[in-house]
Amino acid sequence: MAVTTISRDGIAVITFDNPPVNGMGLAVRRGMADALAAANADDAIAGIVLTGGGKVFSGGADIKEFNTPRAEQAPNLHDVIAAVEASPKPVCIAINGTTLGGGLELSLGANYRVADAKAEVGLPEVKIGILPGAGGTQRLPRVVGLETALNMIVSGASVPAGKLARTALFDVVVDGDVVDAAVALLKEKIAAGGPHPRIRDRKVEHDDAEAFIAWARMGVAAASKNFPAPLRCVDAVAASLKPFDAGMAVEREGFTVLLNSPESKALRHAFFGERAAGKIDDIGADVMQRPIDRVGVIGAGTMGGGISMNFLNAGIPVTLVETTQEALDRGVATIRRNYEASAKKGKLTDEQVEQRMALLTPSLSYDALADADLVIEAVYEDYAVKQSVFEKIDAVAKPGAILATNTSTLDVDRIAAFTKRPQDVLGLHFFSPANVMRLLEVVRGARAAKDVMATAMAMAKRIRKTAVVSGVCDGFIGNRMIEQYSRQAGFLLEEGALPQQVDRAMEAFGFAMGPFRMGDLAGNDIGWAIRKRRYVEQPGMVYPKNGDLLCEMGRYGQKTGKGWYDYVPGDRTPHPSAEVEAMIVAQSKELGIQRRAISDQEIVERLVYALTNEGARLLEEGIAARASDIDIVYLSGYGFPVWRGGPMFHADQVGLYNVLAAMRSYARGHRGECWEPAPLLVELAEAGLSFNDFAARKRAAA
């Protein structure tokens, strides 16, 4: 980390370098402030160029300082921008690469800006539930216009500098050296004489600003009902029509309110949790990764085809193996059909469709996998089937190839033992549809080599997945927890609820889909097959019988036109079923249960706290490394509302004491034996601590 200054013909070129993204941490801010002061005190200097080292100008605040006192310690970002804006000598920012958040706000404080045409600029703060708090909402509208600024700030999207070349944001946009161009521009401006312009002195121009703001406010309110930040962004940008200092006061108030909002805390938790999930504590950057230049996928069904598309999208050749020509042709046709559908929507060109299909090699022979660096099986969830497949892979795969199972529940260590190279085997649990869902559970077997794990995590980034490491257990993180959620949903039906009430309550809480709609979409027979296995392996586990009865009626879900709900052909809209209601009521009677009215609050608490309790067990057992890992699984793969931060973060916000008290009250009711609290939850609740505190203790112990 360094801030350096060199003189070029009377122009001080200040470069700050804080890899990897030139975050503006305290040391950088101090270095910049000191360098600016020194340049202004040097009589030999006539102007100042400020630029970033490497290929990035600045990604904004240093994330290592988020939520710490150093983030606001003097000189804070406001202080540095004020120093740039008040400089008696003209300042030009040379934007050499990506410029986001505070980096763009810093540049807006300068007199002039020169940018590389390909540099991406933006204010993404809304994505973590806040608004630009260092003048971005006030200065950006003054140079790019009210509408463009509002769109950038409310969406948080970045824009290539070349697209803004005609605005007052940039004085010069170049394809060459930005520092050379900035030095030349400053010399020209100094020779022409002052005064040198300040953005704060400009006025926002718009033909009918009030009408535009009113229209924007209605649209944003409709699109962001659970997120307060976008509307606050509109308010702050609207304040740019006021005198500058008055607008800054509105921005500061909005920033402060949002920073302390539960939604922003949840979004920041998710932001940092996703980054933490990509790190494995005992695997450092020194562990060499294995090359992944070609991938093999076994099974051309829905899952295998979706998995293949992830690699084809990343430009990685895929060999797709099936047992019959019919199944292979059907799988390849589905992949093409998916790509052609994307092309019709304008997401791909016809040329890109053909480029991706050209990377796919269909085959009926395992021998075609001989040169694959990674082989992933996506076949039926049965140990005998898995054994047959892995023995064949083991016989043909080259030494050093990584062998992965896409199992969602089975024992990865047992599967690894089907090979002579268990150190090369791991689980890669993709979620359906695999070409769409972001989550990837990377299951670490007991003998999986460190370089195998490092390679898998890097590969996940390459195919744009959010990877979370899980230890080996039945169901891993996500499915082990969802089983408890589903059990509680079934018990609620026995006690008096109906599927539509449970789904409605969970969707009002914020889930994308309630448990019964989710079951109909995924296929109720999948859960039925898992329960049949559980009845043999875990005979002491109590399950509600209504799910089995449903499947015995042939109601598997949308694929059969009936599940927990009835469906009309060609329409996925769920309609309450009289047949299902009669089955549920009859089951309650058979169990001797007097049905009762159940509140939505009870429904939400029982289902969400069932997730939390099982999550606590996963932490105790070391299956999940961090509570935030569990939250990322649920935010990325199970539709948990992002503004609530995940089941573990939500429990922390409610207070673990309150969560435990609610669980103990439910333990006095029907199937109360299913509410034994996890020892870790009890320990933390009684100590007044949170899952976040538990993570901090683990870090300190390590």
XYZ file of C-alpha atoms in Angstrom:
702
model
C 0.000 0.000 0.000
C 1.584 3.279 -1.071
C 0.936 6.815 -2.269
C 3.717 8.214 -4.464
C 4.292 11.536 -6.179
C 6.420 12.367 -9.214
C 6.791 15.702 -11.003
C 6.194 15.958 -14.746
C 6.948 19.415 -16.138
C 5.499 21.178 -13.124
C 2.570 18.780 -12.717
C 2.517 16.577 -9.607
C 1.305 13.082 -10.489
C 0.012 11.415 -7.319
C -0.572 7.652 -7.575
C -2.264 5.630 -4.864
C -1.829 1.871 -4.891
C -3.775 -0.457 -2.593
C -4.309 -3.806 -4.329
C -6.471 -5.439 -5.429
C -8.991 -2.647 -6.102
C -7.317 0.458 -4.648
C -9.757 0.623 -1.755
C -9.595 3.972 -0.022
C -8.663 2.839 3.438
C -7.309 5.109 6.140
C -3.668 4.742 5.068
C -4.550 5.640 1.463
C -6.659 8.621 2.540
C -3.877 9.933 4.744
C -1.358 9.422 1.979
C -3.518 11.278 -0.550
C -4.229 14.163 1.850
C -0.522 14.511 2.684
C 0.486 14.343 -0.987
C -2.078 16.991 -1.942
C -0.871 19.283 0.823
C 2.774 18.779 -0.217
C 2.009 19.502 -3.878
C 0.120 22.668 -2.980
C 3.052 23.817 -0.795
C 5.607 23.268 -3.582
C 6.150 26.411 -5.638
C 7.470 24.320 -8.518
C 4.098 22.601 -8.922
C 1.362 24.256 -10.987
C -1.225 21.484 -11.083
C -2.021 18.023 -9.703
C -2.992 14.748 -11.363
C -4.416 12.011 -9.140
C -4.563 8.438 -10.459
C -4.756 4.833 -9.305
C -2.038 2.216 -9.528
C -2.545 -0.901 -11.615
C -5.616 -1.425 -13.783
C -8.156 0.048 -11.341
C -8.639 3.649 -10.279
C -10.614 2.748 -7.156
C -13.329 0.316 -6.131
C -14.354 2.778 -3.406
C -14.166 2.176 0.325
C -11.761 -0.466 1.610
C -14.062 -3.360 2.553
C -11.594 -4.477 5.236
C -12.558 -1.308 7.139
C -16.329 -1.611 6.765
C -18.116 -1.491 10.111
C -14.926 -0.387 11.896
C -13.982 3.027 13.366
C -11.250 3.372 10.712
C -13.893 3.904 8.014
C -14.727 7.363 9.398
C -11.429 8.196 11.055
C -9.880 11.472 9.861
C -9.121 12.131 7.165
C -12.319 10.441 6.031
C -13.477 10.427 2.422
C -15.352 13.718 2.897
C -12.151 15.324 4.157
C -10.133 14.118 1.155
C -12.783 15.259 -1.329
C -12.949 18.642 0.412
C -9.158 18.931 0.132
C -9.300 18.135 -3.594
C -12.147 20.585 -4.177
C -10.476 23.364 -2.177
C -7.029 22.885 -3.741
C -5.582 26.257 -4.830
C -3.942 24.434 -7.723
C -6.130 22.682 -10.303
C -6.659 18.958 -9.842
C -7.338 16.482 -12.642
C -8.353 12.886 -11.967
C -6.884 10.339 -14.404
C -9.373 7.454 -14.376
C -7.305 4.500 -15.531
C -9.823 1.712 -14.849
C -12.838 0.682 -12.785
C -14.090 3.583 -10.659
C -16.883 2.816 -8.216
C -18.520 4.317 -5.159
C -16.166 6.577 -3.239
C -13.697 6.412 -6.117
C -16.179 8.129 -8.438
C -17.218 10.545 -5.688
C -13.571 11.515 -5.234
C -13.233 12.230 -8.942
C -16.334 14.436 -8.813
C -14.532 16.723 -6.369
C -11.798 17.544 -8.884
C -11.724 20.339 -11.447
C -11.152 18.023 -14.400
C -11.478 14.353 -15.268
C -9.809 12.249 -17.950
C -10.933 8.637 -18.411
C -10.033 5.524 -20.300
C -12.976 4.826 -22.625
C -13.261 1.259 -21.313
C -13.204 2.205 -17.622
C -16.414 1.241 -15.780
C -17.836 3.950 -13.508
C -20.733 3.703 -11.080
C -22.209 4.249 -7.635
C -23.264 0.763 -6.421
C -24.063 1.662 -2.802
C -27.773 0.885 -3.187
C -26.825 -2.793 -3.544
C -25.821 -2.854 0.116
C -28.828 -0.841 1.234
C -27.289 2.625 1.479
C -26.844 5.607 -0.831
C -23.697 7.390 -2.025
C -22.731 9.397 1.040
C -19.806 11.540 -0.149
C -21.593 13.871 -2.532
C -22.361 11.420 -5.306
C -26.095 12.128 -5.294
C -25.409 15.870 -5.549
C -22.511 16.134 -7.973
C -23.339 13.383 -10.476
C -26.681 14.946 -11.585
C -24.860 18.223 -12.181
C -22.618 16.629 -14.831
C -24.573 13.763 -16.434
C -28.090 15.101 -16.005
C -30.889 14.272 -13.610
C -32.245 11.236 -15.455
C -28.927 9.493 -16.141
C -27.717 10.117 -12.592
C -30.929 8.803 -11.058
C -30.813 5.653 -13.175
C -27.187 4.985 -12.229
C -27.685 5.619 -8.517
C -30.999 3.762 -8.078
C -29.795 0.720 -10.036
C -26.212 0.751 -8.766
C -25.163 -0.259 -12.281
C -21.791 0.707 -13.727
C -21.401 2.307 -17.157
C -18.409 2.378 -19.546
C -16.834 5.846 -19.555
C -17.119 5.904 -23.324
C -20.917 6.000 -23.042
C -20.682 9.154 -20.928
C -18.072 10.865 -23.097
C -20.510 13.541 -24.280
C -21.475 14.550 -20.737
C -19.721 17.036 -18.482
C -18.524 14.174 -16.286
C -15.392 13.843 -18.409
C -13.302 16.503 -20.063
C -11.413 13.955 -22.137
C -12.063 10.269 -22.884
C -9.113 8.451 -24.444
C -8.018 5.043 -25.625
C -4.401 5.746 -24.690
C -2.470 6.720 -21.560
C -4.788 8.633 -19.227
C -1.973 10.183 -17.195
C -0.350 11.638 -20.326
C -3.725 13.014 -21.376
C -4.387 14.441 -17.892
C -0.993 16.178 -17.761
C -1.565 17.676 -21.217
C -5.082 18.835 -20.268
C -3.873 20.509 -17.081
C -1.089 22.327 -18.908
C -3.636 23.608 -21.420
C -6.047 24.775 -18.701
C -3.300 26.410 -16.639
C -2.028 28.259 -19.702
C -5.561 29.509 -20.422
C -5.836 30.915 -16.899
C -8.499 30.410 -14.276
C -10.857 30.084 -12.699
C -10.964 26.308 -12.729
C -14.520 24.854 -12.586
C -16.069 23.044 -9.655
C -18.999 20.682 -10.085
C -20.694 21.999 -6.977
C -21.104 25.381 -8.700
C -23.056 23.900 -11.621
C -26.850 23.673 -11.737
C -28.873 20.567 -12.575
C -30.525 20.991 -15.946
C -33.866 19.312 -16.756
C -36.923 20.459 -18.715
C -39.435 19.345 -16.067
C -37.526 18.115 -13.048
C -40.476 17.951 -10.631
C -42.593 15.814 -12.962
C -39.678 13.499 -13.682
C -38.909 13.014 -9.990
C -42.583 12.310 -9.215
C -42.749 9.714 -11.994
C -39.464 8.132 -10.874
C -40.598 7.978 -7.266
C -43.748 6.036 -8.187
C -41.818 3.560 -10.314
C -39.106 2.996 -7.731
C -41.637 2.583 -4.907
C -43.449 -0.125 -6.866
C -40.238 -1.998 -7.674
C -38.558 -1.872 -4.254
C -41.221 -2.281 -1.587
C -38.951 -4.204 0.789
C -35.898 -2.021 0.237
C -35.873 1.567 1.534
C -32.593 2.578 -0.130
C -33.845 3.111 -3.716
C -36.511 5.615 -2.595
C -34.012 7.412 -0.383
C -31.760 7.624 -3.441
C -34.586 9.329 -5.325
C -35.024 11.802 -2.454
C -31.305 12.576 -2.375
C -31.024 13.031 -6.147
C -34.105 15.259 -6.081
C -32.289 17.389 -3.510
C -29.592 18.131 -6.105
C -32.066 20.713 -7.469
C -31.482 22.678 -4.242
C -28.387 24.739 -3.425
C -25.423 22.379 -3.032
C -25.031 22.505 0.758
C -28.775 21.982 1.308
C -28.691 18.964 -0.986
C -25.669 17.550 0.860
C -27.620 17.766 4.132
C -30.417 15.641 2.615
C -27.867 13.118 1.340
C -26.183 12.883 4.743
C -29.484 12.373 6.560
C -30.535 9.639 4.132
C -27.168 7.914 4.388
C -27.306 7.880 8.198
C -30.860 6.526 8.320
C -30.107 3.799 5.799
C -26.828 2.784 7.419
C -28.736 1.838 10.570
C -31.695 0.190 8.816
C -32.245 -3.563 9.259
C -32.358 -3.966 5.473
C -28.930 -2.421 4.978
C -27.480 -4.474 7.814
C -28.852 -7.598 6.128
C -27.512 -6.629 2.704
C -24.088 -5.790 4.133
C -24.106 -9.126 5.961
C -24.821 -10.865 2.649
C -22.130 -8.825 0.880
C -19.426 -9.828 3.326
C -20.824 -13.325 3.802
C -20.547 -14.077 0.104
C -16.911 -13.013 0.088
C -16.129 -14.982 3.245
C -17.780 -18.089 1.792
C -15.187 -18.192 -0.973
C -12.384 -18.706 1.542
C -11.409 -21.994 3.173
C -9.610 -21.417 6.469
C -6.882 -24.038 6.070
C -6.215 -23.434 2.357
C -4.068 -20.428 1.553
C -3.237 -18.664 -1.697
C -0.044 -20.741 -1.918
C -2.016 -23.918 -2.754
C -1.601 -24.511 -6.483
C -4.768 -25.091 -8.482
C -5.203 -27.796 -11.080
C -5.982 -26.652 -14.647
C -9.581 -27.026 -15.819
C -9.510 -26.853 -19.616
C -12.074 -29.546 -20.441
C -15.032 -30.887 -18.476
C -16.957 -34.144 -18.702
C -20.584 -34.448 -17.591
C -22.332 -37.812 -17.176
C -26.075 -37.660 -17.610
C -27.852 -35.496 -20.196
C -31.041 -34.963 -18.231
C -32.286 -31.668 -16.844
C -29.489 -31.410 -14.298
C -26.662 -32.664 -16.512
C -27.683 -30.368 -19.337
C -27.875 -27.367 -17.014
C -24.465 -28.163 -15.503
C -22.980 -28.429 -18.987
C -24.336 -25.006 -19.936
C -22.434 -23.363 -17.072
C -19.138 -24.458 -18.566
C -20.129 -23.790 -22.169
C -21.103 -20.246 -21.129
C -17.582 -19.796 -19.724
C -15.985 -21.042 -22.953
C -14.937 -24.398 -21.500
C -15.401 -27.469 -23.772
C -17.748 -30.127 -22.398
C -18.064 -33.823 -23.230
C -21.598 -34.960 -22.415
C -22.026 -38.729 -21.891
C -25.270 -40.704 -21.899
C -26.178 -44.393 -22.081
C -28.598 -44.223 -25.020
C -28.653 -42.217 -28.234
C -32.234 -41.150 -27.581
C -31.387 -39.681 -24.171
C -28.262 -38.016 -25.559
C -30.108 -36.444 -28.495
C -32.848 -35.243 -26.189
C -30.305 -33.651 -23.826
C -28.404 -31.888 -26.612
C -31.672 -30.647 -28.133
C -32.719 -29.207 -24.771
C -29.430 -27.326 -24.419
C -29.833 -25.878 -27.929
C -33.443 -24.979 -27.240
C -32.434 -23.123 -24.062
C -29.789 -21.146 -25.938
C -32.133 -20.333 -28.797
C -34.719 -19.091 -26.295
C -32.062 -16.761 -24.855
C -31.252 -15.554 -28.377
C -34.924 -14.743 -29.019
C -34.906 -12.598 -25.878
C -31.825 -10.747 -27.122
C -29.536 -12.165 -24.426
C -27.349 -14.018 -26.964
C -26.583 -13.592 -30.630
C -27.091 -16.445 -33.082
C -23.315 -16.554 -33.437
C -22.874 -16.987 -29.677
C -25.389 -19.832 -29.679
C -23.382 -21.667 -32.311
C -20.072 -20.942 -30.545
C -21.378 -22.543 -27.365
C -22.898 -25.531 -29.103
C -19.590 -26.073 -30.936
C -17.909 -26.562 -27.536
C -20.238 -29.497 -26.737
C -19.180 -33.043 -27.643
C -21.954 -35.650 -27.166
C -20.835 -39.238 -26.602
C -22.106 -42.679 -25.635
C -18.663 -43.800 -24.425
C -16.927 -43.183 -21.128
C -13.653 -43.337 -23.093
C -14.479 -39.850 -24.385
C -13.760 -38.568 -20.852
C -10.081 -39.567 -20.993
C -8.820 -36.009 -21.486
C -11.251 -34.260 -19.091
C -9.755 -32.290 -16.194
C -13.032 -32.394 -14.266
C -15.750 -35.049 -14.536
C -19.166 -34.444 -12.934
C -21.802 -37.147 -12.643
C -25.447 -36.117 -12.658
C -27.251 -39.448 -12.472
C -29.994 -40.983 -10.333
C -29.722 -40.640 -6.532
C -28.911 -44.248 -5.739
C -25.684 -45.668 -4.301
C -25.637 -48.630 -6.685
C -25.985 -46.337 -9.694
C -23.318 -43.978 -8.338
C -20.948 -46.888 -7.721
C -21.291 -48.151 -11.272
C -20.655 -44.684 -12.684
C -17.661 -43.867 -10.485
C -15.976 -47.189 -11.135
C -16.221 -46.469 -14.863
C -14.926 -42.918 -14.446
C -12.054 -44.160 -12.309
C -11.027 -46.564 -15.058
C -10.805 -43.948 -17.833
C -10.074 -40.580 -16.233
C -6.512 -39.344 -16.448
C -4.320 -39.017 -13.340
C -5.016 -35.725 -11.579
C -8.535 -35.360 -12.970
C -11.068 -34.153 -10.401
C -14.103 -36.421 -10.011
C -17.285 -34.808 -8.713
C -20.713 -36.038 -7.706
C -23.765 -33.810 -8.003
C -25.580 -35.727 -5.272
C -27.894 -33.616 -3.133
C -28.007 -35.905 -0.078
C -25.768 -38.969 -0.394
C -22.493 -39.595 1.478
C -19.648 -38.157 -0.601
C -17.040 -40.152 1.354
C -18.854 -43.389 0.512
C -18.964 -42.363 -3.151
C -15.253 -41.426 -3.090
C -14.500 -44.933 -1.802
C -15.883 -46.353 -5.050
C -12.653 -45.094 -6.684
C -8.945 -45.711 -6.189
C -8.381 -41.945 -5.866
C -10.621 -40.614 -3.064
C -8.308 -37.610 -2.709
C -9.555 -36.418 -6.121
C -13.272 -36.748 -5.314
C -15.612 -34.070 -3.995
C -19.242 -33.042 -4.205
C -20.413 -30.280 -6.526
C -24.070 -29.863 -5.665
C -25.651 -27.670 -8.329
C -29.171 -26.396 -7.776
C -31.923 -26.746 -10.358
C -32.117 -25.252 -12.900
C -28.338 -25.519 -12.820
C -27.754 -23.009 -15.599
C -29.751 -20.374 -13.683
C -29.305 -20.909 -9.937
C -26.290 -19.132 -8.445
C -25.627 -21.486 -5.519
C -23.064 -24.280 -5.632
C -22.430 -26.393 -2.524
C -18.835 -27.646 -2.653
C -18.802 -30.747 -0.462
C -15.445 -31.517 1.115
C -14.883 -35.195 1.718
C -12.615 -36.448 4.484
C -9.826 -37.262 2.015
C -10.320 -34.514 -0.575
C -6.970 -32.889 -1.406
C -6.472 -29.208 -0.692
C -5.655 -28.407 -4.300
C -8.899 -30.117 -5.356
C -10.851 -27.799 -3.059
C -8.916 -24.714 -4.158
C -9.549 -25.603 -7.788
C -13.250 -26.124 -7.179
C -13.649 -22.723 -5.511
C -11.772 -20.959 -8.326
C -13.780 -22.853 -10.922
C -17.014 -21.736 -9.245
C -16.022 -18.096 -9.741
C -15.149 -18.824 -13.343
C -18.660 -20.119 -14.047
C -20.201 -17.316 -11.948
C -21.485 -19.402 -9.070
C -21.682 -18.505 -5.400
C -19.771 -21.370 -3.791
C -20.215 -22.457 -0.173
C -18.195 -25.279 1.373
C -20.052 -27.989 3.262
C -18.791 -30.967 5.193
C -20.199 -34.424 4.546
C -23.579 -35.191 6.079
C -26.992 -36.267 4.855
C -28.320 -33.335 2.809
C -25.246 -31.135 3.360
C -26.195 -27.601 4.473
C -29.216 -26.628 2.421
C -31.187 -29.853 2.149
C -30.468 -30.972 5.692
C -31.991 -27.729 6.964
C -34.910 -27.661 4.527
C -35.947 -31.092 5.771
C -36.705 -29.629 9.211
C -38.533 -26.716 7.580
C -40.627 -29.153 5.539
C -41.363 -31.361 8.564
C -42.755 -28.369 10.463
C -44.864 -27.400 7.447
C -46.335 -30.917 7.448
C -47.011 -30.863 11.193
C -48.850 -27.540 10.738
C -51.201 -29.279 8.291
C -51.889 -31.987 10.886
C -52.733 -29.321 13.485
C -55.102 -27.147 11.480
C -53.418 -25.218 8.664
C -53.906 -25.738 4.930
C -51.197 -25.507 2.238
C -52.396 -22.163 0.897
C -52.279 -20.524 4.348
C -48.757 -21.785 5.046
C -47.528 -20.666 1.634
C -49.232 -17.290 1.951
C -47.626 -16.649 5.358
C -44.137 -17.586 4.174
C -44.458 -15.537 1.000
C -45.648 -12.532 3.050
C -42.525 -12.993 5.188
C -40.577 -12.691 1.956
C -39.860 -16.184 0.641
C -40.031 -16.389 -3.126
C -42.268 -19.458 -2.744
C -43.902 -21.228 0.191
C -43.013 -24.857 1.019
C -45.982 -26.460 -0.707
C -45.708 -24.463 -3.915
C -41.991 -25.263 -3.859
C -42.763 -28.981 -3.452
C -45.124 -28.931 -6.419
C -42.507 -27.202 -8.563
C -39.616 -29.519 -7.617
C -41.696 -32.702 -7.583
C -43.172 -34.134 -4.397
C -41.924 -37.586 -5.339
C -38.337 -36.424 -4.771
C -38.989 -35.787 -1.093
C -40.988 -39.019 -0.911
C -37.968 -41.001 -2.165
C -35.729 -39.352 0.438
C -38.205 -40.130 3.218
C -38.367 -43.781 2.171
C -34.597 -43.960 2.581
C -34.830 -42.151 5.918
C -37.414 -44.638 7.229
C -34.771 -47.363 6.821
C -31.682 -45.396 7.875
C -33.244 -43.276 10.652
C -36.305 -45.154 11.939
C -36.528 -42.878 14.964
C -37.146 -39.763 12.846
C -40.805 -38.689 12.947
C -42.331 -37.385 9.711
C -45.819 -36.082 8.974
C -47.622 -38.620 6.796
C -49.530 -36.181 4.591
C -46.659 -35.882 2.084
C -46.578 -39.654 1.602
C -50.367 -39.809 1.277
C -50.239 -37.079 -1.354
C -47.756 -39.068 -3.447
C -49.750 -42.274 -3.017
C -52.589 -40.346 -4.673
C -50.294 -39.686 -7.650
C -50.142 -35.966 -6.884
C -46.454 -35.340 -7.624
C -46.842 -31.657 -8.489
C -46.862 -29.538 -11.615
C -45.460 -32.341 -13.758
C -48.585 -34.431 -13.109
C -50.983 -31.472 -13.113
C -51.785 -31.927 -9.431
C -49.880 -31.846 -6.174
C -50.690 -29.874 -3.045
C -52.611 -27.725 -5.511
C -54.579 -28.352 -8.677
C -53.245 -26.986 -11.984
C -54.819 -26.204 -15.334
C -52.903 -27.535 -18.385
C -50.433 -24.934 -19.625
C -50.813 -22.796 -16.480
C -48.627 -22.934 -13.361
C -51.105 -21.015 -11.212
C -51.844 -23.054 -8.050
C -55.518 -23.614 -7.198
C -56.558 -24.939 -3.753
C -57.606 -28.590 -3.965
C -60.712 -29.942 -2.278
C -59.254 -33.448 -2.567
C -56.091 -32.441 -0.724
C -58.031 -30.579 1.952
C -60.182 -33.656 2.577
C -57.053 -35.818 2.859
C -55.476 -33.401 5.361
C -58.590 -33.175 7.548
C -59.006 -36.965 7.496
C -55.393 -37.428 8.525
C -55.844 -35.102 11.518
C -58.893 -37.093 12.571
C -57.024 -40.374 12.268
C -54.249 -38.964 14.485
C -56.826 -37.830 17.055
C -55.892 -34.164 16.635
C -58.505 -31.448 17.157
C -57.762 -28.973 14.356
C -57.254 -25.374 15.489
C -56.732 -21.913 14.042
C -53.039 -21.209 13.531
C -51.665 -17.680 13.208
C -49.347 -16.589 10.416
C -46.809 -15.598 13.081
C -46.698 -19.154 14.392
C -46.285 -20.507 10.868
C -43.363 -18.195 10.135
C -41.633 -18.760 13.453
C -41.919 -22.528 13.339
C -40.568 -22.820 9.817
C -37.813 -20.212 10.081
C -36.657 -21.268 13.558
C -36.540 -24.880 12.376
C -33.952 -23.690 9.845
C -32.046 -21.740 12.494
C -31.962 -24.626 14.951
C -30.623 -27.086 12.384
C -28.144 -24.446 11.232
C -26.833 -24.237 14.795
C -26.266 -28.005 14.753
C -24.337 -27.708 11.483
C -22.078 -25.112 13.102
C -21.539 -27.310 16.166
C -20.622 -30.283 13.994
C -18.318 -28.240 11.757
C -20.366 -29.065 8.646
C -20.660 -25.312 8.036
C -17.657 -23.138 8.839
C -19.582 -19.919 9.463
C -23.138 -18.844 10.213
C -22.848 -16.500 7.245
C -22.119 -19.518 5.003
C -25.497 -20.936 5.996
C -27.157 -17.615 5.250
C -25.545 -17.449 1.808
C -26.849 -20.942 1.021
C -30.370 -19.822 1.853
C -30.166 -16.432 0.156
C -28.664 -17.887 -3.032
C -30.437 -21.209 -3.316
C -33.661 -21.335 -1.312
C -35.398 -18.003 -1.829
C -34.895 -16.665 1.710
C -35.664 -12.910 1.611
C -32.389 -11.083 1.103
C -33.522 -8.066 3.145
C -33.756 -10.380 6.160
C -30.181 -11.598 5.744
C -30.708 -15.373 6.019
C -31.999 -17.654 8.814
C -29.010 -17.187 11.115
C -28.736 -13.413 10.703
C -32.500 -13.064 11.113
C -32.323 -15.018 14.372
C -29.544 -12.733 15.591
C -31.729 -9.701 14.818
C -34.728 -11.202 16.643
C -32.413 -12.138 19.532
C -31.422 -15.721 20.262
C -33.042 -15.532 23.691
C -36.380 -14.778 22.002
C -35.850 -17.496 19.402
C -35.140 -20.065 22.108
C -38.192 -18.972 24.126
C -40.441 -19.398 21.073
C -38.988 -22.835 20.346
C -39.586 -23.966 23.907
C -43.205 -22.828 23.715
C -43.726 -24.856 20.522
C -42.115 -27.867 22.185
C -45.182 -28.052 24.451
C -47.456 -28.665 21.455
C -47.954 -31.354 18.825
C -44.726 -33.168 17.896
C -42.903 -31.174 20.537
C -40.147 -33.798 20.542
C -39.017 -32.283 17.219
C -38.123 -29.013 18.968
C -35.059 -30.027 20.951
C -32.882 -26.901 20.769
C -29.323 -27.229 19.530
C -26.823 -26.953 22.410
C -25.019 -24.101 20.640
C -28.248 -22.128 20.357
C -28.918 -22.607 24.077
C -25.353 -21.639 24.974
C -25.392 -18.445 22.928
C -28.911 -17.437 23.975
C -28.195 -17.868 27.681
C -24.945 -15.909 27.350
C -26.678 -13.081 25.485
C -24.547 -13.717 22.406
C -25.275 -14.113 18.690
C -24.153 -16.397 15.882
C -21.992 -13.491 14.750
C -20.310 -13.479 18.170
C -19.715 -17.221 17.793
C -17.969 -16.577 14.461
C -15.786 -13.901 16.060
C -14.814 -16.307 18.874
C -13.864 -18.952 16.312
C -11.696 -16.456 14.424
C -10.004 -15.380 17.650
C -9.368 -18.996 18.671
C -7.843 -19.746 15.265
